[in-house]
Short mmCIF file of C-alpha atoms in Angstrom, two decimals:
data_model
loop_
_atom_site.label_atom_id
_atom_site.label_comp_id
_atom_site.label_asym_id
_atom_site.label_seq_id
_atom_site.Cartn_x
_atom_site.Cartn_y
_atom_site.Cartn_z
CA SER A 1015 -221.09 -27.05 11.21
CA ALA A 1016 -218.71 -24.64 9.55
CA CYS A 1017 -215.13 -24.67 8.34
CA LEU A 1018 -212.49 -22.35 6.95
CA VAL A 1019 -209.48 -23.67 5.03
CA GLY A 1020 -206.69 -21.67 3.47
CA SER A 1021 -203.10 -21.21 2.47
CA GLU A 1022 -200.75 -18.28 1.88
CA MET A 1023 -200.28 -17.31 5.53
CA CYS A 1024 -198.85 -13.84 4.71
CA ILE A 1025 -195.33 -15.26 4.57
CA ARG A 1026 -194.79 -14.23 0.95
CA ASP A 1027 -194.06 -17.24 -1.25
CA ARG A 1028 -191.86 -18.98 1.34
CA ARG A 1029 -194.67 -21.29 2.57
CA HIS A 1030 -197.05 -21.20 -0.41
CA ARG A 1031 -197.73 -24.97 -0.26
CA ASP A 1032 -198.65 -24.97 3.46
CA ARG A 1033 -202.33 -25.37 4.37
CA TRP A 1034 -204.36 -24.53 7.48
CA GLY A 1035 -207.92 -25.00 8.62
CA VAL A 1036 -210.43 -24.36 11.40
CA GLY A 1037 -213.74 -26.16 11.86
CA VAL A 1038 -216.55 -26.27 14.40
CA TYR A 1039 -219.73 -28.30 14.77
CA HIS A 1040 -222.71 -28.61 17.07
CA GLN A 1041 -225.32 -31.35 16.95
CA GLU A 1042 -228.52 -31.62 18.92
CA LEU A 1043 -229.87 -35.13 19.17
CA SER A 1044 -233.51 -36.02 19.49
CA GLY A 1045 -234.65 -37.23 22.89
CA HIS A 1046 -237.08 -39.71 21.28
CA GLY A 1047 -236.76 -43.45 20.81
CA LEU A 1048 -233.43 -45.17 21.29
CA LEU A 1049 -231.49 -41.88 21.61
CA GLY A 1050 -233.73 -40.83 24.47
CA GLU A 1051 -233.27 -44.15 26.22
CA LEU A 1052 -229.49 -43.88 25.93
CA GLY A 1053 -229.56 -40.43 27.49
CA LEU A 1054 -227.49 -38.83 24.74
CA GLY A 1055 -227.25 -35.05 24.82
CA ASN A 1056 -225.86 -32.37 22.56
CA GLU A 1057 -222.30 -32.49 21.24
CA THR A 1058 -220.01 -29.65 20.24
CA GLY A 1059 -216.52 -29.83 18.78
CA ALA A 1060 -213.80 -27.84 17.11
CA GLU A 1061 -210.65 -28.64 15.14
CA VAL A 1062 -207.60 -26.71 13.96
CA PHE A 1063 -204.79 -27.95 11.75
CA TYR A 1064 -201.66 -26.71 10.05
CA SER A 1065 -200.00 -28.71 7.29
CA VAL A 1066 -196.34 -27.96 6.53
CA SER A 1067 -195.05 -28.84 3.07
CA PHE A 1068 -191.36 -29.75 3.17
CA ALA A 1069 -191.36 -30.73 -0.51
CA LYS A 1070 -193.98 -31.48 -3.18
CA TRP A 1071 -193.82 -35.11 -2.02
CA MET A 1072 -193.66 -34.68 1.81
CA ARG A 1073 -196.12 -32.99 4.19
CA LEU A 1074 -196.40 -32.91 8.01
CA THR A 1075 -199.80 -32.10 9.50
CA LEU A 1076 -200.36 -30.98 13.09
CA ASP A 1077 -203.92 -31.28 14.38
CA ALA A 1078 -205.84 -30.46 17.59
CA GLN A 1079 -209.50 -31.31 18.32
CA TYR A 1080 -211.76 -30.36 21.22
CA ILE A 1081 -214.92 -32.41 21.84
CA ASP A 1082 -217.71 -31.82 24.36
CA SER A 1083 -219.22 -35.30 24.19
CA ALA A 1084 -222.90 -36.20 23.82
CA LEU A 1085 -222.33 -39.35 25.85
CA PRO A 1086 -223.64 -39.30 29.42
CA LYS A 1087 -220.98 -39.26 32.15
CA VAL A 1088 -218.29 -38.36 29.60
CA GLY A 1089 -216.69 -34.94 29.87
CA HIS A 1090 -214.62 -32.92 27.49
CA ALA A 1091 -211.77 -34.33 25.41
CA MET A 1092 -208.75 -32.76 23.76
CA VAL A 1093 -207.06 -34.81 21.04
CA VAL A 1094 -203.74 -33.80 19.50
CA GLY A 1095 -202.11 -35.60 16.60
CA THR A 1096 -199.61 -35.50 13.77
CA ARG A 1097 -199.44 -37.13 10.36
CA LEU A 1098 -196.52 -37.45 7.95
CA ALA A 1099 -197.48 -38.05 4.33
CA VAL A 1100 -194.85 -39.12 1.79
CA ASP A 1101 -195.91 -39.52 -1.85
CA PHE A 1102 -193.96 -41.90 -4.11
#
């Protein structure tokens, strides 16, 4: 797996508290024992996010994930989500 996380998106001080990230992973499961009996295969996934800071105490995060499942008879999945964090 690998990831890259950053800030300062070349928008000069206007969005200096925003954050972004990209991550990928790949796992190869053993075909021995219980895993072999379940017929699990390899799984690959990726995720991107952008977190917008409206104030020091409020942040909105947008997130998208792609998953190529290890489960048999399960295809690809795309998951999109948001999160609003408010600190008191």
